[in-house]
XYZ file of C-alpha atoms in Angstrom:
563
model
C -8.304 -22.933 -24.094
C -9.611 -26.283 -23.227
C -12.706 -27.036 -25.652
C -16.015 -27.378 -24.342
C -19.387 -29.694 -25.282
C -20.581 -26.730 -27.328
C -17.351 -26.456 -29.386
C -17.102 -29.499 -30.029
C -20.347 -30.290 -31.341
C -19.710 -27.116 -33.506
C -17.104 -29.252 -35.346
C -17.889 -30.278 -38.768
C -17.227 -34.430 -38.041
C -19.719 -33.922 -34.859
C -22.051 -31.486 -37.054
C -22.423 -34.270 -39.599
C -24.220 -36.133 -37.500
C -27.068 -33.782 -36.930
C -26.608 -33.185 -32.877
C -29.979 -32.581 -30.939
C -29.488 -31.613 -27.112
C -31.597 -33.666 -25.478
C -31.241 -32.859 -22.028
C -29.314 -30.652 -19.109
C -28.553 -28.141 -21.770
C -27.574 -25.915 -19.198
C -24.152 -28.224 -18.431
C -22.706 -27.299 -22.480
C -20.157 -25.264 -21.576
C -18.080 -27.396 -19.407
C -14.788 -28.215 -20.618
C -13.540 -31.525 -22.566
C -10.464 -32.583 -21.190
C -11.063 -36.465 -23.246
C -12.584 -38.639 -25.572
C -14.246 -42.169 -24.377
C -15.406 -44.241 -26.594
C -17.716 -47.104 -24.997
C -20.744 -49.482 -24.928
C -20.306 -50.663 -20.849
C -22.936 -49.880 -18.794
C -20.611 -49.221 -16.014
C -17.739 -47.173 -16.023
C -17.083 -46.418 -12.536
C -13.373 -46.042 -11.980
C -12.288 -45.943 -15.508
C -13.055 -42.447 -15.960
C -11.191 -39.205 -14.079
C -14.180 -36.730 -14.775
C -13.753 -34.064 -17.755
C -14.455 -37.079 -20.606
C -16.506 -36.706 -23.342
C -18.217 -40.085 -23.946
C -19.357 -41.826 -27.899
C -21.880 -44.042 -27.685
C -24.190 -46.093 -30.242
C -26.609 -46.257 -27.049
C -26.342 -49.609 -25.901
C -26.333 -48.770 -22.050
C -29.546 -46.940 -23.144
C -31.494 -49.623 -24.689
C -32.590 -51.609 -20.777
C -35.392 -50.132 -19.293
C -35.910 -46.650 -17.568
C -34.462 -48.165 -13.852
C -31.304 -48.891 -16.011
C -30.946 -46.011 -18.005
C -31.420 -43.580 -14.837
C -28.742 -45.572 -12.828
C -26.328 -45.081 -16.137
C -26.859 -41.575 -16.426
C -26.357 -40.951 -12.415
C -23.160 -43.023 -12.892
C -21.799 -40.828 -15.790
C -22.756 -37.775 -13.256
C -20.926 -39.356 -10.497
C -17.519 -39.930 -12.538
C -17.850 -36.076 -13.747
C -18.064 -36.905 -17.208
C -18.901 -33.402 -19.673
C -21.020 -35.373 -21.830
C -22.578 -38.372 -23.497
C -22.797 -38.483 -27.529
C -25.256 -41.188 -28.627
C -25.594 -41.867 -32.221
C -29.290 -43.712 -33.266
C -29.388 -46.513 -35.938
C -26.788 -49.441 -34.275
C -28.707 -50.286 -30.838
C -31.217 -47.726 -30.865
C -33.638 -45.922 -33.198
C -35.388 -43.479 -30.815
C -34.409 -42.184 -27.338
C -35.807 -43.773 -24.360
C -38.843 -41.818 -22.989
C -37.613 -39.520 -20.147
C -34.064 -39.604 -20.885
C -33.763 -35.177 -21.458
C -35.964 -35.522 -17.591
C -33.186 -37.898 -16.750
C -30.503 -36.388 -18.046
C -30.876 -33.242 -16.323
C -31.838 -34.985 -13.355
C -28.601 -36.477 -13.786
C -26.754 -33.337 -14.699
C -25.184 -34.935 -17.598
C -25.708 -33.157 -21.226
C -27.083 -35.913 -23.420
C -26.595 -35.004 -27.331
C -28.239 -37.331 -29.991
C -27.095 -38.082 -33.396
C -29.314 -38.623 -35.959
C -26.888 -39.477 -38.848
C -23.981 -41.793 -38.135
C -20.423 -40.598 -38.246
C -16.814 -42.115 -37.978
C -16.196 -42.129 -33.656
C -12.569 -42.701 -34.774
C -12.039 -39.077 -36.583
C -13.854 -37.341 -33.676
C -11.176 -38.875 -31.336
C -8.657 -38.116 -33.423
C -9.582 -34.277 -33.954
C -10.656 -33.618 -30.634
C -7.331 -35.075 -29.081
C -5.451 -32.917 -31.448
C -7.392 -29.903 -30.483
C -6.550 -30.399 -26.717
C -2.982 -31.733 -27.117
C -2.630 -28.104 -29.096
C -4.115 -26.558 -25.769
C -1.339 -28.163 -23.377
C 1.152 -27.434 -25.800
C 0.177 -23.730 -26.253
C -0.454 -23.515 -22.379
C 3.161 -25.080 -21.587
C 4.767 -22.283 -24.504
C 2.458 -19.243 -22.898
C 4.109 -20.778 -19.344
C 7.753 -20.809 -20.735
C 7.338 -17.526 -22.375
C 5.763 -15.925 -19.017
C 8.909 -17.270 -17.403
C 11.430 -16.088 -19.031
C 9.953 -12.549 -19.499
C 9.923 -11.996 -15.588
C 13.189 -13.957 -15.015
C 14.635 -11.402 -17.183
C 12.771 -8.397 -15.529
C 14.675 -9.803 -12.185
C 17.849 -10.166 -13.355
C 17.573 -6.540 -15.257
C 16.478 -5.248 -11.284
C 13.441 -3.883 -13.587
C 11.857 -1.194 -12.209
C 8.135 -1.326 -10.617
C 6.662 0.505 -13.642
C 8.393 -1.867 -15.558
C 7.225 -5.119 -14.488
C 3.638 -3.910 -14.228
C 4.215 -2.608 -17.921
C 5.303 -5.207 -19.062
C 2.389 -7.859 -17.270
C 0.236 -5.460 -19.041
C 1.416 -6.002 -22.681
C 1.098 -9.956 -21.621
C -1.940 -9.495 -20.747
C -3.040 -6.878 -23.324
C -5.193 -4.836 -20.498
C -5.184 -2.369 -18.445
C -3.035 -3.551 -15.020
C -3.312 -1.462 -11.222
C -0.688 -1.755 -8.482
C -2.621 -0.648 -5.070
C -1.447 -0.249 -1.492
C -3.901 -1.396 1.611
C -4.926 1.586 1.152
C -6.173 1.755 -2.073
C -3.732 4.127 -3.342
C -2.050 3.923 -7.097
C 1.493 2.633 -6.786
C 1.868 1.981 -10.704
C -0.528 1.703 -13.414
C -0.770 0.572 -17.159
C -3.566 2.098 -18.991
C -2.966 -0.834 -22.207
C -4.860 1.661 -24.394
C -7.407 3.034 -21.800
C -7.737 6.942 -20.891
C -6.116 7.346 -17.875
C -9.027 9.593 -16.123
C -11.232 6.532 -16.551
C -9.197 4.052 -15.761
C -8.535 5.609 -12.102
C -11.252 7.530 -11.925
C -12.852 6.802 -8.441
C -9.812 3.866 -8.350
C -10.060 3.479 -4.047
C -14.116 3.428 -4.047
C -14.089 0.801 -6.787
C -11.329 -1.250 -6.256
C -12.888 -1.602 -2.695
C -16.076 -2.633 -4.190
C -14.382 -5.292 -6.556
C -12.527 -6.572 -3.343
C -15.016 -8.493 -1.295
C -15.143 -11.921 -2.912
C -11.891 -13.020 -2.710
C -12.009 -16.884 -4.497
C -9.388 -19.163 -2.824
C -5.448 -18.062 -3.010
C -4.979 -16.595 -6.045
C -6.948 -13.749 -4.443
C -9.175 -13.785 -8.139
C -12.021 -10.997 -6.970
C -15.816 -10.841 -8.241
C -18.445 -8.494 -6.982
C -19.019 -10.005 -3.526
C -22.663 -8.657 -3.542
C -21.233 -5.273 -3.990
C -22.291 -3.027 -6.823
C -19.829 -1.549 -9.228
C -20.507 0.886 -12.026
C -22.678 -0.562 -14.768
C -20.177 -1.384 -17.277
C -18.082 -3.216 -14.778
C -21.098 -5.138 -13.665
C -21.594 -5.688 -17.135
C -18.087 -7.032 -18.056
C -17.791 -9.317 -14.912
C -15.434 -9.664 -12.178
C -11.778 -8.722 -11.863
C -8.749 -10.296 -10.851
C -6.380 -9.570 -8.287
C -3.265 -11.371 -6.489
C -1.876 -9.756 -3.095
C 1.548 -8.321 -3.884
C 3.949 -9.518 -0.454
C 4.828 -12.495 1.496
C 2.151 -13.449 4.659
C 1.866 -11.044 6.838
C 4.408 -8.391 5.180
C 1.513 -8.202 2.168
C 1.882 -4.484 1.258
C 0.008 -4.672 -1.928
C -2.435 -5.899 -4.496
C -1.862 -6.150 -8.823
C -5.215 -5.816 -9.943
C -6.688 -6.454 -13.248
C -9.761 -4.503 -13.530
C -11.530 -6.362 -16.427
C -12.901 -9.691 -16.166
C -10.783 -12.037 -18.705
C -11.679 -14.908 -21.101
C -8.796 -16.898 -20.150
C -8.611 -16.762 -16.415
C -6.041 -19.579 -15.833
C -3.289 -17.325 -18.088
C -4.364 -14.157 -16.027
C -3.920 -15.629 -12.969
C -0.480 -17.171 -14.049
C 0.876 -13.654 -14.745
C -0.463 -11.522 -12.048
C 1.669 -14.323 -9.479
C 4.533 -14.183 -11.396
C 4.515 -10.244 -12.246
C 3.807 -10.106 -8.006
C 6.926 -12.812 -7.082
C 8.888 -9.964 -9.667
C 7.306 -6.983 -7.482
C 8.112 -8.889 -4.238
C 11.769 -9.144 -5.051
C 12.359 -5.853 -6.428
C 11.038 -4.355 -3.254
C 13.225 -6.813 -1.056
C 16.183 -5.542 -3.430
C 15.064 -1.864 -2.781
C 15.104 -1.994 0.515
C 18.418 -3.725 1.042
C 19.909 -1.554 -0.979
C 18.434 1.513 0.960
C 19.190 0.314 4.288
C 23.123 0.064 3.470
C 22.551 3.411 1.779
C 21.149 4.720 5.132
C 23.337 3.261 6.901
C 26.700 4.493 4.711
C 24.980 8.005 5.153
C 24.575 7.947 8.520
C 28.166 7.092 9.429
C 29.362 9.965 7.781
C 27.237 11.785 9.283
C 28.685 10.935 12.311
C 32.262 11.475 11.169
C 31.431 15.058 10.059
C 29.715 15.729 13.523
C 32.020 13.914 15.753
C 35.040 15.986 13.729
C 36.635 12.666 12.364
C 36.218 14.316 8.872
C 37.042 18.208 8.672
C 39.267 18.312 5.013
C 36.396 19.542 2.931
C 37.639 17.358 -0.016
C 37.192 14.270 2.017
C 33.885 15.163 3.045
C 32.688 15.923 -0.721
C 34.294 12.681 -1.915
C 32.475 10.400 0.744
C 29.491 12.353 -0.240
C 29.567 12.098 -3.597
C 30.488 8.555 -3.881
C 26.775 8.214 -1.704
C 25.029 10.352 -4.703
C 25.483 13.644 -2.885
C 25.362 15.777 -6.294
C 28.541 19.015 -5.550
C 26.304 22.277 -5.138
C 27.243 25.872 -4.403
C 25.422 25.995 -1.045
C 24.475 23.001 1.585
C 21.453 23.745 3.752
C 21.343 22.360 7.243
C 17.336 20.826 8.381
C 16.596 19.066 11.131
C 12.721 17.238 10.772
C 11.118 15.957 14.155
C 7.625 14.184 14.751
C 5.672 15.705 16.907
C 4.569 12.607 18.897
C 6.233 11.672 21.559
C 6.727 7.667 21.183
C 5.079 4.689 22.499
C 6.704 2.334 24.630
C 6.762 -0.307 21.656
C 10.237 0.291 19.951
C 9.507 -2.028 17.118
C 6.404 0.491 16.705
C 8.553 3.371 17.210
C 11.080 2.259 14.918
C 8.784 1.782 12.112
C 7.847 5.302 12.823
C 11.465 6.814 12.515
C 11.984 4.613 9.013
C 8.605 6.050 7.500
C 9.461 9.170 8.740
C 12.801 8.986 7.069
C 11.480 7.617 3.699
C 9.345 10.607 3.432
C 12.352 13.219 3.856
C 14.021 11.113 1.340
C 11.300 11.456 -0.961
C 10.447 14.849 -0.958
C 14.394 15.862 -1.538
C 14.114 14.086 -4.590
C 10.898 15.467 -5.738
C 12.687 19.193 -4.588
C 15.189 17.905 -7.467
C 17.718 17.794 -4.425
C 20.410 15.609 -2.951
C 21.359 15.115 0.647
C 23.017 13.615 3.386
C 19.980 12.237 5.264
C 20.129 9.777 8.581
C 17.728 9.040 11.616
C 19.812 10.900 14.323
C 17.709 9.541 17.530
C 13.938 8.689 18.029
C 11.784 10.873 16.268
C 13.930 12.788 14.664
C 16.147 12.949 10.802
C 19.063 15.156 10.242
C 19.518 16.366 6.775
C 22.412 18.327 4.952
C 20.511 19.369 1.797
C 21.971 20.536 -1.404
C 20.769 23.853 -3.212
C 21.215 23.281 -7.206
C 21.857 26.485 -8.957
C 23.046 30.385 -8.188
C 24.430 30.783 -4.081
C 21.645 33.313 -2.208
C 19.202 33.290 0.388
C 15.866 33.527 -1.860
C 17.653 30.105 -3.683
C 18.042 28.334 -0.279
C 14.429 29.665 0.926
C 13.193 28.371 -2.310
C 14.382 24.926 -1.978
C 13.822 24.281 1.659
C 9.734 25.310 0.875
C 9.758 22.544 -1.699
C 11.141 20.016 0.315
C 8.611 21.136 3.258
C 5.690 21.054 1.041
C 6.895 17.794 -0.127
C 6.607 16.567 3.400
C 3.311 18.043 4.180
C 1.725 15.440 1.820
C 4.104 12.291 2.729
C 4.951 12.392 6.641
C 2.022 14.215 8.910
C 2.642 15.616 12.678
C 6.401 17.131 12.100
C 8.419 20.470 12.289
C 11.685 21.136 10.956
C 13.758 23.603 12.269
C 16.772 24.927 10.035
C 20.428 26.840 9.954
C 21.770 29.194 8.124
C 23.175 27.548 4.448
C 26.622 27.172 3.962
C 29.137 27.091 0.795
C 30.989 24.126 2.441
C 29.748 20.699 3.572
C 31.734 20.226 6.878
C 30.397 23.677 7.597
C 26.534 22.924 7.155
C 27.186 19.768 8.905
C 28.373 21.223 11.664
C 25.077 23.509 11.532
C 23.173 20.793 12.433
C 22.935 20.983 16.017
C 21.545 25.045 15.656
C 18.644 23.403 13.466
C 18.340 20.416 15.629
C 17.862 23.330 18.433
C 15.270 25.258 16.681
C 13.198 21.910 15.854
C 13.025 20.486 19.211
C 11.373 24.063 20.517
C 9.495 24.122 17.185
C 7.726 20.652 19.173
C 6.789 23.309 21.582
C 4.889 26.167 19.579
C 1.330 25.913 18.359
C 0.863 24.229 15.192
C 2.615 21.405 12.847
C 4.463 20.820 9.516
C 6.027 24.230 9.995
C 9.811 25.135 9.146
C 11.410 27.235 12.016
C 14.578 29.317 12.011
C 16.584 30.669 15.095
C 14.338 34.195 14.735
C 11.667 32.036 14.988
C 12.275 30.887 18.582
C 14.027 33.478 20.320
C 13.379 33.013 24.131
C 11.647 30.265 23.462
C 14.839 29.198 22.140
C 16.568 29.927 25.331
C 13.863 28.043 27.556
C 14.440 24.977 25.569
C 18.049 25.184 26.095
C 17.458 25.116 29.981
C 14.843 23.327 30.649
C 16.067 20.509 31.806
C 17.826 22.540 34.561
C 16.560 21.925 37.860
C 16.703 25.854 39.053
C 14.443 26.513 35.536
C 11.778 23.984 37.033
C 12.079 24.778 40.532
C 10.903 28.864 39.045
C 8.144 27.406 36.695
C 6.898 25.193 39.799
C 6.923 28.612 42.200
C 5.301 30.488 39.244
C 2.360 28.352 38.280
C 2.735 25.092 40.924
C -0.817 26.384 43.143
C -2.490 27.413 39.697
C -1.500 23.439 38.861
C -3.125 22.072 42.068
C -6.057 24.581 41.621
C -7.075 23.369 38.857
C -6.335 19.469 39.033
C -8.335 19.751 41.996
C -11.570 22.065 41.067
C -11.239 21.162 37.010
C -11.664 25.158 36.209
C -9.331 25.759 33.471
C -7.855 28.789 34.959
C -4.377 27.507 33.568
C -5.793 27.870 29.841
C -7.570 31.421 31.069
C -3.896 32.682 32.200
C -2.344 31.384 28.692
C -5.309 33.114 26.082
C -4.746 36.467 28.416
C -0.412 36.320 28.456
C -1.152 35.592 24.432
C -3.568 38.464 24.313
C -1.044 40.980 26.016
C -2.903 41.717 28.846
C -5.563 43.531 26.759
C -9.075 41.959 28.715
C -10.741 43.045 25.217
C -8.565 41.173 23.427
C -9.058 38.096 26.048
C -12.626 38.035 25.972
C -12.804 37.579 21.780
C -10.320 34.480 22.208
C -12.026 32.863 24.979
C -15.589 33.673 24.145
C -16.217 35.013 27.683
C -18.718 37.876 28.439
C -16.868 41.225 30.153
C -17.967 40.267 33.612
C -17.404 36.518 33.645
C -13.974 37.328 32.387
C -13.146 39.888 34.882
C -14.847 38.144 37.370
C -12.500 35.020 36.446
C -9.764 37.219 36.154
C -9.826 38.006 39.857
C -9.812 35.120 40.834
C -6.496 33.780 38.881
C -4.612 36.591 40.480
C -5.787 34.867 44.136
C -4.547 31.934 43.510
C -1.680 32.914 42.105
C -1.271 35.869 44.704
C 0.576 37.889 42.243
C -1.528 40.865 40.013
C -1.910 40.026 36.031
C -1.552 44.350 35.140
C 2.158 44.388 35.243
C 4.393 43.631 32.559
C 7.037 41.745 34.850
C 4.516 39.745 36.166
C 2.834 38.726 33.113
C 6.445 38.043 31.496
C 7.512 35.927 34.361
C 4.281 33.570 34.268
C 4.688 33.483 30.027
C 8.486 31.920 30.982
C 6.730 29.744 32.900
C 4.415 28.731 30.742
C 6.906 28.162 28.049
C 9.182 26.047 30.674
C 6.197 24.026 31.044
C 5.522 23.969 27.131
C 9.482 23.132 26.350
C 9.067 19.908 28.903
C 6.103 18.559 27.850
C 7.157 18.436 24.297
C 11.195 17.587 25.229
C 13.675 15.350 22.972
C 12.335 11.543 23.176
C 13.319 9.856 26.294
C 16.047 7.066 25.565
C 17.116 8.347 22.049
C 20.169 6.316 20.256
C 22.455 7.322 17.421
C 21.293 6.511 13.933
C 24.126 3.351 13.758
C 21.745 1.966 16.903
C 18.512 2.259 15.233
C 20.047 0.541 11.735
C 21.105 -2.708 13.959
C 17.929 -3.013 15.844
């Protein structure tokens, strides 16, 4: 580190000479980045600010005017500090020259014994040439460490690892969220280190200082030994707007320049692996998805093709290949960049939670809002083994992708076959959209006439019944705002059982009979038959199976990877 005042005049050719602060004490710690010897009274524009000046005091020896302008010039040029040593020019200090020196800003440091000014240059110098030179090595080493890490495609852990050891403290990866990406603990207990992580990080994230993105408190209160050992450092992790991160150093540092120079380049590293990652993934999607097609559009039936192409993608062989089909239950906006960015995240989380199943799979965006998988099943051939696996990969998505339903086949021992299956469990997930409830796995004996409605619902003879069914209940309501459409649904869910239809709706016995009555008038048919009720539940479901239908303008996976 660069030396400051107070260093220096811990040095045993400065301590010789007996130093005595005399004034603006307060200024001793700022750094030394030279040694000027000289007698001139003026030194504007020879100095560049950072100088530590030797004096035998002539400039002091005028009168108080003159020594107040001298001082207020040193101030002005940003020198650290002015050494004066008594017995040449001057015996005793001018009066009022600590008043004026603070005044001034400019720590004034007496000597009372006289020393050689030569050596003091001399050691000094060395002391900060040894600075540069150990800055310039710690810069070269810091280089070459993440150069390496690049070339080596190190992995996230790895480069935040490795920072850490550099660093020799504990180092965070966050999202803009908050959330943990990677962590080194350098030493500290995990629990505490990311104990509370989002709260506090938030709190150290307030004050950002210029570019480097080098956090304090910001007025905000941290725990008390964080507020005790000062401010923490981060750098955002990304390039402009397409930041997706921060590295965070949650400890303040005694060399800040050094921190700062490895958190940028152990972000540049993070940066570029991503960039790598998701290069590398989009061809992978994209290879996946075009066999895909090929096994769906029958341009690939010999089984032993199929595996090949598969395996060469990282499909692992298994006894059994699972057909899933995983929709979002959102219908999308009219943004496709927005929509687009919904199908990729929507995708990464599939991906994701096959791996954490210990899976493999064939996995591509098939149209908007929804991902076809063909998912291995490791280990012996059955159905509790296929159940088994497709309720880890569901439970992996309930905590990575929210608002979907997946809707399945029956497993296969052949991976043409299960491909193939994918338009039964692309069935079952687009009615899955319509029933109650999300981040649910359905199967064909899940949906059932449901099933069938979904099928033909876009068939204008299906509408035209739902429309004769339940069109005057429609204008009855969107003109009088009762509700009677909801009434109708809790009583066709209920059975027909009025007991059962009060406890869902909350309505007393006579409001609800009362309420009842009139439905059946304005739908001029009666509610007690079973026919009846069973027509207006079609109904309701071809309503149901529209409202929720496949997204409007889909295209093929190869059309959403060239957007």
């Amino acid at each position: 580190m660069v030396p400051t005042v107070r260093e220096l005049l811990a040095l045993p050719v400065l301590a010789a000479g007996r130093p005595r602060v005399v004034g603006a004490a307060a200024h001793l710690d700022r750094p030394v980045r030279w040694v000027h010897i000289s007698e001139a009274a003026d030194l504007t524009d020879l100095l560049e600010g950072g100088e530590l000046v030797l004096s035998t005091g002539l400039p002091l020896t005028g009168d108080e005017a003159g020594t107040a302008a001298y001082l207020r010039m040193l101030g002005e040029q940003r020198v650290a500090g002015l050494v004066v040593e008594l017995g040449t020019h001057l015996v005793r200090l001018p009066r009022r020259l600590g008043t004026l020196a603070d005044e001034a800003g400019v720590p004034v440091v007496a000597l009372s014994e006289e020393i050689r000014f030569v050596e003091v240059t001399q050691q000094v110098h060395q002391l900060i040439v040894a600075d540069r030179y150990a800055e310039v090595e710690f810069a070269r080493t810091t280089h070459e460490v993440f150069t390496s890490l690049n070339i080596a495609r190190a992995s996230t852990t790895d480069i935040v690892t490795r920072a850490s050891e550099i660093l020799g403290a504990p180092l965070v990866l966050e999202d803009l969220t908050r959330h943990v990406l990677a962590f080194c603990t350098a030493g500290t207990p995990a629990a505490r280190l990311l104990d509370h992580w989002a709260e506090r990080s938030r709190l150290h994230g307030t004050d950002v200082r210029g570019d480097t993105g080098e956090t304090g408190h910001g007025g905000a209160a941290g725990t008390g030994d964080e507020r005790a050992r000062g401010a923490w450092s981060a750098v955002p992790v990304g390039v402009g707007s397409e930041r997706w991160g921060r590295l965070v150093l949650p400890a303040a540092t005694a060399e800040p320049s050094r921190a700062r120079m490895v958190l940028e380049r152990a972000a540049q590293s993070l940066q570029l692996h991503r960039m790598l990652q998701q290069e590398r993934d989009a061809l992978l999607v994209q290879a996946l998805g075009g066999l895909l097609d090929d096994l769906l559009s029958g341009r690939v039936t010999d089984e032993a093709e199929a595996l090949a192409r598969a395996g060469a993608l990282g499909l692992v062989r298994s006894a059994a290949y699972v057909p899933l089909v995983v929709r979002a239950v959102r219908r999308p906006e009219a943004d496709a960049l927005t929509q687009g960015e919904r199908d990729r995240q929507l995708l990464t989380a599939v991906r994701q939670s096959v791996a954490a199943a210990g899976q493999t799979a064939i996995v591509s965006i098939r149209r908007e809002g929804t991902v076809a998988v063909v998912l291995t099943c490791a280990g012996p051939y059955g159905e509790q083994r296929t159940e088994a696996v497709l309720g880890a990969v569901c439970e992996g998505l309930r905590g990575r992708a929210p608002g979907w339903v997946a809707g399945t086949a029956p497993a296969s021992t052949g991976l043409v076959t299960a491909a193939r299956g994918l338009a039964e469990a692309e069935h079952v997930a687009d009615v899955g959209v319509t029933m109650p409830g999300t981040d649910r796995l359905y199967r064909s004996t899940d949906v059932r006439l449901r099933g069938l409605v979904a099928l033909l619902r876009d068939d204008h003879r299906v509408q035209g019944f739902a429309e004769t069914e339940l069109g005057r209940l429609l204008e009855h309501d969107a003109r009088t705002g009762e509700g009677l459409l909801e009434l109708l649904r809790a009583h066709l869910e209920a059975g027909g059982a009025k007991t059962e239809t009060a406890r869902r709706t909350g309505l007393s016995r006579p409001t609800l009979y009362s309420r009842l009555r009139a439905l059946e008038r304005v739908l001029g048919v009666s509610l007690e038959t079973a026919e009846s009720r069973t027509s207006l539940h079609t109904a309701l479901m071809v309503l149901d199976a529209r409202a929720a239908g496949p997204y409007l303008g889909s295209r093929s996976n190869r059309d959403l990877d060239h957007r």
